[in-house]
Short mmCIF file of C-alpha atoms and ligand atoms in Angstrom, two decimals:
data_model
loop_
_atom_site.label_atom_id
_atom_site.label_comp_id
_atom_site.label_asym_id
_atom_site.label_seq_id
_atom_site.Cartn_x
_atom_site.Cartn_y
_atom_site.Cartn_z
CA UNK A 1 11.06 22.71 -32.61
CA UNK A 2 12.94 19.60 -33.43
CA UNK A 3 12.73 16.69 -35.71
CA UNK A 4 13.09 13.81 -34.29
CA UNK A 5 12.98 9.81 -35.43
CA UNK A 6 11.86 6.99 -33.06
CA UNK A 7 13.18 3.72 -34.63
CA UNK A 8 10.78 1.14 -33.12
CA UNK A 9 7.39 0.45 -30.66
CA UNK A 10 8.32 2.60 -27.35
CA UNK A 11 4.55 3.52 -26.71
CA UNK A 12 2.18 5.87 -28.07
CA UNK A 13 2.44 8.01 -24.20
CA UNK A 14 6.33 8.68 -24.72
CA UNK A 15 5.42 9.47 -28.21
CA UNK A 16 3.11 12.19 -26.74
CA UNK A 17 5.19 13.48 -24.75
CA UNK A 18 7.61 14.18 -27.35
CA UNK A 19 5.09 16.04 -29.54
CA UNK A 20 3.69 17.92 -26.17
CA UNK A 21 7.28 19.58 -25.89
CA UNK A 22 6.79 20.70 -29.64
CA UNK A 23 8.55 18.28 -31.71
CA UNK A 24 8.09 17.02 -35.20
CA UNK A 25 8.01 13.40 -34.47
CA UNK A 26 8.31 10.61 -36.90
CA UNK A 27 6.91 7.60 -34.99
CA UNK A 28 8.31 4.30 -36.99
CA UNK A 29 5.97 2.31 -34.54
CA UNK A 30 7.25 -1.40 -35.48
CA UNK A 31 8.81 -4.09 -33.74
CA UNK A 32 10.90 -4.99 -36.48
CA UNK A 33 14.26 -3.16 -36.46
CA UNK A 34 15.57 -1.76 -39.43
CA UNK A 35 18.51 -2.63 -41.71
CA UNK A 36 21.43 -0.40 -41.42
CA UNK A 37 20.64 0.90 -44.72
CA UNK A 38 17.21 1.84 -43.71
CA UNK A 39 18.28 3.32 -40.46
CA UNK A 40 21.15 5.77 -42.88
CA UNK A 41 18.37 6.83 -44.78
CA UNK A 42 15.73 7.41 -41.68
CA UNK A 43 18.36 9.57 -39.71
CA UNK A 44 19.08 12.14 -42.99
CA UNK A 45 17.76 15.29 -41.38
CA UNK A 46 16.47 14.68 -38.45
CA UNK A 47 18.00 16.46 -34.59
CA UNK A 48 17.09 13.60 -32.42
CA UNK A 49 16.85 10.22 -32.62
CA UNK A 50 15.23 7.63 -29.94
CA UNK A 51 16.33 4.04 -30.53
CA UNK A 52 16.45 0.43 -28.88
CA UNK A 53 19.43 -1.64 -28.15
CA UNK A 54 18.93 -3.61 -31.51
CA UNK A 55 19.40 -0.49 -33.47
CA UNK A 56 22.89 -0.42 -33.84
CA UNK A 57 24.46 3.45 -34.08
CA UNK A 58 27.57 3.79 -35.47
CA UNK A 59 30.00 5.96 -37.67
CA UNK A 60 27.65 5.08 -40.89
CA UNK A 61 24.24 6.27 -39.12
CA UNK A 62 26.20 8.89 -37.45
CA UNK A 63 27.68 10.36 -40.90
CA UNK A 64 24.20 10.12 -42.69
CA UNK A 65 22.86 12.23 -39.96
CA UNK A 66 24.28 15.66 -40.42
CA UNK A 67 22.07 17.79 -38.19
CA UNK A 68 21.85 14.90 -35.55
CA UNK A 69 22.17 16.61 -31.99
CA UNK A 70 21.30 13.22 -29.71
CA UNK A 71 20.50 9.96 -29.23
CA UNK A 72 18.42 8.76 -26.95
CA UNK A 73 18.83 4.66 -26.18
CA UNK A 74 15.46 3.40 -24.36
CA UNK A 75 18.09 0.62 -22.56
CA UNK A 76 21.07 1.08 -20.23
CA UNK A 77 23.18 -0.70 -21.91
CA UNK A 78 24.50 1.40 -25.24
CA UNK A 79 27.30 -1.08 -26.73
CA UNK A 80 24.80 -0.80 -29.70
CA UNK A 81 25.78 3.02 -30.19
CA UNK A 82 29.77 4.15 -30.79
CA UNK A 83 29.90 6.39 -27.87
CA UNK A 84 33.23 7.72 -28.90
CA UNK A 85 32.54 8.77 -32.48
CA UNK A 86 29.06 10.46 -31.02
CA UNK A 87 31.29 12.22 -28.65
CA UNK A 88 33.47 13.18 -31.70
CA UNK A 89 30.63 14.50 -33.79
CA UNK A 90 29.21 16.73 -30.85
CA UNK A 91 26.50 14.51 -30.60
CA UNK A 92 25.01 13.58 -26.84
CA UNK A 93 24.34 10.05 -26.11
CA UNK A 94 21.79 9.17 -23.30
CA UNK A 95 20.40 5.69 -21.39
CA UNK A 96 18.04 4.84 -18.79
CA UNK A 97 19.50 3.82 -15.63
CA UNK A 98 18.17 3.11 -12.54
CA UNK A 99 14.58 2.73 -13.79
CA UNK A 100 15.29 -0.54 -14.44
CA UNK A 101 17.79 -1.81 -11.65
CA UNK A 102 15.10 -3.26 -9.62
CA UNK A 103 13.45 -5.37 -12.10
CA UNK A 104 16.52 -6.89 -13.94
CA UNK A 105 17.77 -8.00 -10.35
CA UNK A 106 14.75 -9.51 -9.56
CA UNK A 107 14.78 -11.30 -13.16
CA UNK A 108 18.41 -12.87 -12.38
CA UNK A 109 17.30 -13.85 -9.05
CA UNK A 110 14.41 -15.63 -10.76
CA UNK A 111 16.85 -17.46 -13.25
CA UNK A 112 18.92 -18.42 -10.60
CA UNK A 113 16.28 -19.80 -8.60
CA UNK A 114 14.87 -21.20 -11.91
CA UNK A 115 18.12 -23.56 -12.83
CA UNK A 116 19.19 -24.13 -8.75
CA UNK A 117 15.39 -25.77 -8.53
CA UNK A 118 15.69 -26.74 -12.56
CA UNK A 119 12.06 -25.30 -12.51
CA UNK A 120 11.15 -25.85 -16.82
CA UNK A 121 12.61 -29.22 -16.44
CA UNK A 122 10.15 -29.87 -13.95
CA UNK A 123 7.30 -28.01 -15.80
CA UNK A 124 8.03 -30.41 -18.97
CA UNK A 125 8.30 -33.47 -16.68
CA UNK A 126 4.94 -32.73 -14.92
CA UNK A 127 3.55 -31.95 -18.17
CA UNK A 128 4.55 -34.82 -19.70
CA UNK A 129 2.88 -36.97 -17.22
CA UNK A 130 6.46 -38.23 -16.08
CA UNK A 131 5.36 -37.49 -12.44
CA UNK A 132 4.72 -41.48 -11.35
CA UNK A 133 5.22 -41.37 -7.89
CA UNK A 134 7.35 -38.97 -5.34
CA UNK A 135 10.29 -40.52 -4.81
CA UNK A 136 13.25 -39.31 -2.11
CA UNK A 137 15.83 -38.81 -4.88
CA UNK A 138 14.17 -37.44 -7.63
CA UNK A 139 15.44 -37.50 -10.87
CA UNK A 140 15.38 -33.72 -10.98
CA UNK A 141 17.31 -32.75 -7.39
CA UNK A 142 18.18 -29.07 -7.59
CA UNK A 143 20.89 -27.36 -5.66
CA UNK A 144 20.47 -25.37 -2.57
CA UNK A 145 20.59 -21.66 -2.82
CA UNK A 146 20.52 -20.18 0.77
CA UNK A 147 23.70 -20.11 2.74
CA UNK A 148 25.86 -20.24 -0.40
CA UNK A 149 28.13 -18.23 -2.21
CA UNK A 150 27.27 -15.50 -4.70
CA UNK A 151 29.81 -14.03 -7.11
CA UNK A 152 28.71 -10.83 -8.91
CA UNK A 153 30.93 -10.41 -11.87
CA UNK A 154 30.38 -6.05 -12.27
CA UNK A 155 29.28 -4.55 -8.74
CA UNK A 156 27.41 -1.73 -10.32
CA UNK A 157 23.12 -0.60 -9.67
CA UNK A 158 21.92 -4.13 -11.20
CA UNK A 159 24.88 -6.14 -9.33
CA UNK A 160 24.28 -4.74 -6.55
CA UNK A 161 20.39 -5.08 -6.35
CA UNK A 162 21.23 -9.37 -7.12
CA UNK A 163 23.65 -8.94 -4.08
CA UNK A 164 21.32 -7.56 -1.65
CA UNK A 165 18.79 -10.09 -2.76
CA UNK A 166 21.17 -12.83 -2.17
CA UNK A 167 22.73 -11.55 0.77
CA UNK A 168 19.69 -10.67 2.87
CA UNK A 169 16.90 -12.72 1.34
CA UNK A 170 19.02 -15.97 1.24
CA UNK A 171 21.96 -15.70 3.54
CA UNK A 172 24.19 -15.64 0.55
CA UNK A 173 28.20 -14.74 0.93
CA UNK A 174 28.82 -12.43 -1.73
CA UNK A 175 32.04 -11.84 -3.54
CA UNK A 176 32.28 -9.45 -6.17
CA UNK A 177 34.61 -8.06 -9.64
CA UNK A 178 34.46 -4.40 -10.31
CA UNK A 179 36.90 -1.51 -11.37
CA UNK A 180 36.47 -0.23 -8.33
CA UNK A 181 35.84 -1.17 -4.37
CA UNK A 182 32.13 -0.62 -3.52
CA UNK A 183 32.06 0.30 -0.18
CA UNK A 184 28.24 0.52 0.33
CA UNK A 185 28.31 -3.76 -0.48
CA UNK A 186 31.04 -4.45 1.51
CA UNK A 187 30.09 -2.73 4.73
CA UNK A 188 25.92 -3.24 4.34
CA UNK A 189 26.31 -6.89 2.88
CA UNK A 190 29.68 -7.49 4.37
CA UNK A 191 30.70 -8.49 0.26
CA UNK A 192 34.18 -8.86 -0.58
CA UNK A 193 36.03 -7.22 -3.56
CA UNK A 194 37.64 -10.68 -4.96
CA UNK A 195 40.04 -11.41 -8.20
CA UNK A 196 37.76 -13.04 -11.12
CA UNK A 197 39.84 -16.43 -10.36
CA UNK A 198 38.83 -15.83 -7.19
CA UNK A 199 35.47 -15.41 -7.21
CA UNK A 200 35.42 -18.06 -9.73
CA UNK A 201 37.07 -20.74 -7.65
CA UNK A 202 34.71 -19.74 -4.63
CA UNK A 203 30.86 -19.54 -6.12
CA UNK A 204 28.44 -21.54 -6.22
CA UNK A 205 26.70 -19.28 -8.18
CA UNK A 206 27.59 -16.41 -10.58
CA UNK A 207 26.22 -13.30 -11.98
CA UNK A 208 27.49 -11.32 -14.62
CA UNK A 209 26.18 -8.11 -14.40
CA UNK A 210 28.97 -5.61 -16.27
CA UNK A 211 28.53 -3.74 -19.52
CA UNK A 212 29.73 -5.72 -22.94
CA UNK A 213 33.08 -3.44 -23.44
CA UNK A 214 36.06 -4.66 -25.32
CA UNK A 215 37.43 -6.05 -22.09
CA UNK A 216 34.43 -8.08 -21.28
CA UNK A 217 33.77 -9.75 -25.00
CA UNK A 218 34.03 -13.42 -24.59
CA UNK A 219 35.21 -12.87 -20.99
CA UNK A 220 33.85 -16.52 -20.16
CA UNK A 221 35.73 -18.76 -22.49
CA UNK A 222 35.86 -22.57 -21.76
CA UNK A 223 39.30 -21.47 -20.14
CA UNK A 224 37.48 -19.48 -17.65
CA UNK A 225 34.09 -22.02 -17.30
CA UNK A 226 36.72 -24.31 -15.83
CA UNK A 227 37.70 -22.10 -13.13
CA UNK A 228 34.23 -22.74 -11.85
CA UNK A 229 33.12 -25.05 -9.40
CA UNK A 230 31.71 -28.17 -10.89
CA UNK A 231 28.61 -28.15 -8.79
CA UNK A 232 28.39 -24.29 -9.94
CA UNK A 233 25.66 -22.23 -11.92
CA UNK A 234 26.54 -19.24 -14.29
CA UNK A 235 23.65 -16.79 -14.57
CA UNK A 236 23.88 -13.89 -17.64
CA UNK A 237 21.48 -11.31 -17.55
CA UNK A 238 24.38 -8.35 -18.90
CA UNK A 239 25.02 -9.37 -22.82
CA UNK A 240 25.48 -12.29 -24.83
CA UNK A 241 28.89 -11.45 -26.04
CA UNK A 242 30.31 -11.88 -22.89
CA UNK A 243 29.76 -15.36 -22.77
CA UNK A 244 31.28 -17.99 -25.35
CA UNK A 245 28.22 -19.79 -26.16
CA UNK A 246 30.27 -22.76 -28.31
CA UNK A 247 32.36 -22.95 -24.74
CA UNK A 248 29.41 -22.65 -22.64
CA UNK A 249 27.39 -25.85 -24.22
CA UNK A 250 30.67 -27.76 -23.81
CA UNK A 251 30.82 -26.94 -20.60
CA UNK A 252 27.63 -27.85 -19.64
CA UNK A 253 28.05 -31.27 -21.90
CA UNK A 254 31.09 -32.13 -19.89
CA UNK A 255 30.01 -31.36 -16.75
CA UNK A 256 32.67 -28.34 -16.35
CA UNK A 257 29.94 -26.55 -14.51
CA UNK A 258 26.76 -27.96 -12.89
CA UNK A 259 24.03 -25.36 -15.13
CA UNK A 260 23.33 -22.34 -16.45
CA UNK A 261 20.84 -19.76 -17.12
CA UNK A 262 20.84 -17.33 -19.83
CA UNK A 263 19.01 -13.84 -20.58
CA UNK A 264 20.97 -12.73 -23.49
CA UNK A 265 22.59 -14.61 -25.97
CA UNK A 266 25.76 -14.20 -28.44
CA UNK A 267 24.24 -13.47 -31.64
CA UNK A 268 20.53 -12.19 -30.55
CA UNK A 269 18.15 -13.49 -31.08
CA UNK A 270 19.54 -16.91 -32.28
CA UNK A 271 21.25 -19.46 -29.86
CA UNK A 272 24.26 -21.15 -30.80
CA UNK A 273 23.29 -24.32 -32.28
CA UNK A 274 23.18 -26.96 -29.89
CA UNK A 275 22.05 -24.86 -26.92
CA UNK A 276 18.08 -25.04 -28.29
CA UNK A 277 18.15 -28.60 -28.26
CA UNK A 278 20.59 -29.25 -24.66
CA UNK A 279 17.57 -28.79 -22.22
CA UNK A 280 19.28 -30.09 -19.29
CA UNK A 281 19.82 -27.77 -16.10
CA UNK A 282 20.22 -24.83 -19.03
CA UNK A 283 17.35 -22.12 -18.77
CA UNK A 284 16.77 -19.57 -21.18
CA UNK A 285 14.90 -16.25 -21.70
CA UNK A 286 14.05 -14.18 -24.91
CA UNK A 287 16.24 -10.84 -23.04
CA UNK A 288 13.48 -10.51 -20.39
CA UNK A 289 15.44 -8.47 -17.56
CA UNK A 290 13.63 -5.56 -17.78
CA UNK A 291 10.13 -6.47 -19.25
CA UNK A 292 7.94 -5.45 -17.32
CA UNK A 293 5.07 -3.15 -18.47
CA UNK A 294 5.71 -0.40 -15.47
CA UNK A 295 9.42 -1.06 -16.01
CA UNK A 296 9.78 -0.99 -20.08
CA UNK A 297 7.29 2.16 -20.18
CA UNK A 298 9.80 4.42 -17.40
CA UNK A 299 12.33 3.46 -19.98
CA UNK A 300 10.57 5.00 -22.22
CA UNK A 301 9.74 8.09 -20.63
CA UNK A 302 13.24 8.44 -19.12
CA UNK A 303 14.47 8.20 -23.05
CA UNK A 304 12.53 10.90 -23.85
CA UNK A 305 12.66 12.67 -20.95
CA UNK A 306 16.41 13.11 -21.91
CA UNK A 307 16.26 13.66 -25.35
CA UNK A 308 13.37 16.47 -24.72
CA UNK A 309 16.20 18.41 -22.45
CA UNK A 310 19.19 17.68 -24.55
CA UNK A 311 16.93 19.45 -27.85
CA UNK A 312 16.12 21.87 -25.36
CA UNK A 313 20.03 22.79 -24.64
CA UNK A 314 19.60 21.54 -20.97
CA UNK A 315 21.87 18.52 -19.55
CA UNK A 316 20.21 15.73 -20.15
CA UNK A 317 20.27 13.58 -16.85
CA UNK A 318 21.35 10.72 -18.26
CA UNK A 319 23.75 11.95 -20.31
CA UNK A 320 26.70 9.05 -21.10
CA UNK A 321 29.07 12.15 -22.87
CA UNK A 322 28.32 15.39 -20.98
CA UNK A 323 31.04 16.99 -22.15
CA UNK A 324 29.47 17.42 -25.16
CA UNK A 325 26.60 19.47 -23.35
CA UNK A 326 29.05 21.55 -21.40
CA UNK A 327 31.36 22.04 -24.49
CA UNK A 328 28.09 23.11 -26.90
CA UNK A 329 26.53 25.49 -23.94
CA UNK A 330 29.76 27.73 -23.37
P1 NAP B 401 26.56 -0.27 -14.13
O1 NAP B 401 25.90 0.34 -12.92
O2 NAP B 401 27.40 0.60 -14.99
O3 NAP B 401 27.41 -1.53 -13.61
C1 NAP B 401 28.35 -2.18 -14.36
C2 NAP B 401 29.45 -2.63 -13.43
O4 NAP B 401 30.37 -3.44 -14.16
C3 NAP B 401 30.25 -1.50 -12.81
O5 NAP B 401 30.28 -1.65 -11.42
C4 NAP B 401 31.66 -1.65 -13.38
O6 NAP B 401 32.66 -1.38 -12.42
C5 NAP B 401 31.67 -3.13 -13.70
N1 NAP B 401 32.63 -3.47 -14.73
C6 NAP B 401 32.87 -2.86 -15.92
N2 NAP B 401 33.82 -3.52 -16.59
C7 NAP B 401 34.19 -4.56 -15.82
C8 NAP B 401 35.13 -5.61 -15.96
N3 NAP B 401 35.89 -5.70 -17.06
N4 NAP B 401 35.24 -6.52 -14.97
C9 NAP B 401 34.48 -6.43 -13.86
N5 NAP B 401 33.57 -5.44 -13.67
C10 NAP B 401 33.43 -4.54 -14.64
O7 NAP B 401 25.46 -0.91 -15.08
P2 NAP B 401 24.07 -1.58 -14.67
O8 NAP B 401 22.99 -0.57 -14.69
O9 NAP B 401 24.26 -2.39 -13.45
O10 NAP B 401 23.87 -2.53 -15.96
C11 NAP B 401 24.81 -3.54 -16.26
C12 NAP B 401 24.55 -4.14 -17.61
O11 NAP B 401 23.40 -4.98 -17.54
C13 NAP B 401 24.21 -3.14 -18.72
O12 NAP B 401 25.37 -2.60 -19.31
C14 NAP B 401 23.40 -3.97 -19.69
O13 NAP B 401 24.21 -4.46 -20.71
C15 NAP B 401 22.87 -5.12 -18.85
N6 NAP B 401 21.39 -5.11 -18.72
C16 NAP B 401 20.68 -6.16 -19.22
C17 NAP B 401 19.32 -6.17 -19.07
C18 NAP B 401 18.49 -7.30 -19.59
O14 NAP B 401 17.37 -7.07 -20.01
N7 NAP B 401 18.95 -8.52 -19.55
C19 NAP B 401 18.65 -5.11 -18.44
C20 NAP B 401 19.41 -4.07 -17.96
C21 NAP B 401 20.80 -4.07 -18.11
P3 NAP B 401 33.01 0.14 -11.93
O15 NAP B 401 31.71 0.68 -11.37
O16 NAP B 401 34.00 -0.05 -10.88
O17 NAP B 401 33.45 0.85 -13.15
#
């Protein structure tokens, strides 16, 4: 038996299931995250800890939590936990990949679509009762999608799922940045492994799908926006960080780049000023890539799923540091 600490709302069934394996669980079930002082004193003596991507996990909570075994993040992404000084401590780290692949591609494919067809603008305009008469130049002409070129910025499960949409739902040429080749892209969607100038200077339309790392902080500066087509679209559904936001509204106010549409923003959940108000061919989302009920509740369970074999002295299968499991089961 175990005590463990869930740090926000994940669902009263995961919950269950955490108390059905025999755990002492202390359910903080808010929506609210906590300060970092509240979070130091939650985590004093407590084995496991579940927690969302706005709980941020590092040396601090990781010190105050002596007995701490593992961490559970309910997201895939886990630049909100210090993976390194976890590993340090002996302390496994897990995320929730896959369950979510599907449903974040299909969200950037939406966005895309959204600011190609400038979809709210039309909304507002309807709405407004703008809509006079149909006219064969519009004042809001979109840009065609199928046929053109789609650079995914981080071929991994969620770049990959955009690219097959792309590729076989709109005839879309795909070019791609990675670490590594990805054969299964290149030979199912004939995509092409590309330099980020590259695949810059050749999309119509790009996705950034890779982590938020030290390498990919501010990886779109205005230096790199103006590699970009000017009839181009940037679509971030990854993290805020890894877009400039200052750069990106000057971008779009000078025409560096035709529009954008944005999922995650630099300093959640505030937009850089100036980005509210600019409503042209910009399209925003409160962090919506994975919310959808089915979706946000396998996170979840996969969450606890993990922690409940990592307290149990079993691999977890998500595990981000296994080591630590193989190193603490000799
Ligand atoms: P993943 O499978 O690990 O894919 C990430 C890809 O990025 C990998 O292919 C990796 O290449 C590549 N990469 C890493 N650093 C790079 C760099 N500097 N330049 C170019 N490519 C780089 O992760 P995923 O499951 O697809 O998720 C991707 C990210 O999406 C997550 O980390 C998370 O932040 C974000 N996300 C957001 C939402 C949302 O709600 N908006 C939902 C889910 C996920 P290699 O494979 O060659 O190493």
């Amino acid at each position: 038996m175990a005590k463990v600490f869930v740090t926000q709302h994940i669902g009263d069934a995961a919950v269950q299931r955490l108390r059905d394996a025999g755990h002492v669980v202390i359910y903080r079930d808010e929506t609210v995250p906590m300060t970092p002082d509240e979070l130091q004193t939650a985590v004093r003596s407590v084995d496991g800890l579940v927690c969302l991507l706005t709980d941020r996990v590092d040396t601090a909570v990781l010190d105050a939590a002596p007995q701490l075994k593992m961490v559970a993040n309910v997201a895939v992404g886990y630049d909100n936990i210090d993976l390194g000084a976890a590993t340090r401590r002996g302390i496994l780290v897990s995320n929730t990949p896959d369950v979510l692949t599907e449903t974040t591609a299909d969200h950037a494919f939406a966005l895309l679509l959204a600011i190609a067809r400038r979809i709210p603008e039309a909304d507002t305009f309807m709405r407004a009762g703008k809509y006079e008469r149909f006219e064969l130049f519009p004042p809001l002409l979109g840009l065609d999608v199928y046929g053109k070129t789609l650079g995914i910025v981080g071929m991994g499960r969620i770049g990959a799922a955009v690219a097959w949409r792309g590729a076989l739902g709109f005839g879309m040429k795909i070019l791609y940045t990675a670490n590594s080749a990805k054969t299964a892209v290149e030979q199912e969607l004939g995509a092409q492994k590309v330099s980020l100038p590259e695949l810059l200077r050749q999309s119509d339309f790009v996705s950034i799908n890779t982590p938020l790392t030290p390498e990919t902080r501010h990886l779109f500066t205005l230096e790199t926006l103006r590699q970009m087509k000017p009839t181009a679209c940037l679509v971030n559904t990854a993290r805020g960080p890894i877009v400039k936001e200052d750069d990106l509204l000057t971008a779009l106010r000078e025409g560096v780049i035709w529009g954008a549409a944005l999922d995650v923003f630099e300093a959640e959940p505030k937009m850089t000023a100036g980005l509210a108000e600019y409503r042209e061919r910009l399209v925003v989302a409160p962090h919506l890539g994975s919310a959808t009920g089915e979706t946000r509740r396998k996170m979840a369970e996969t969450a606890v799923a993990n922690l409940i074999a990592g307290l149990a002295g079993q691999k977890p299968p998500n595990a981000l540091n296994p080591q630590v499991w193989r190193e603490t089961s000799r």
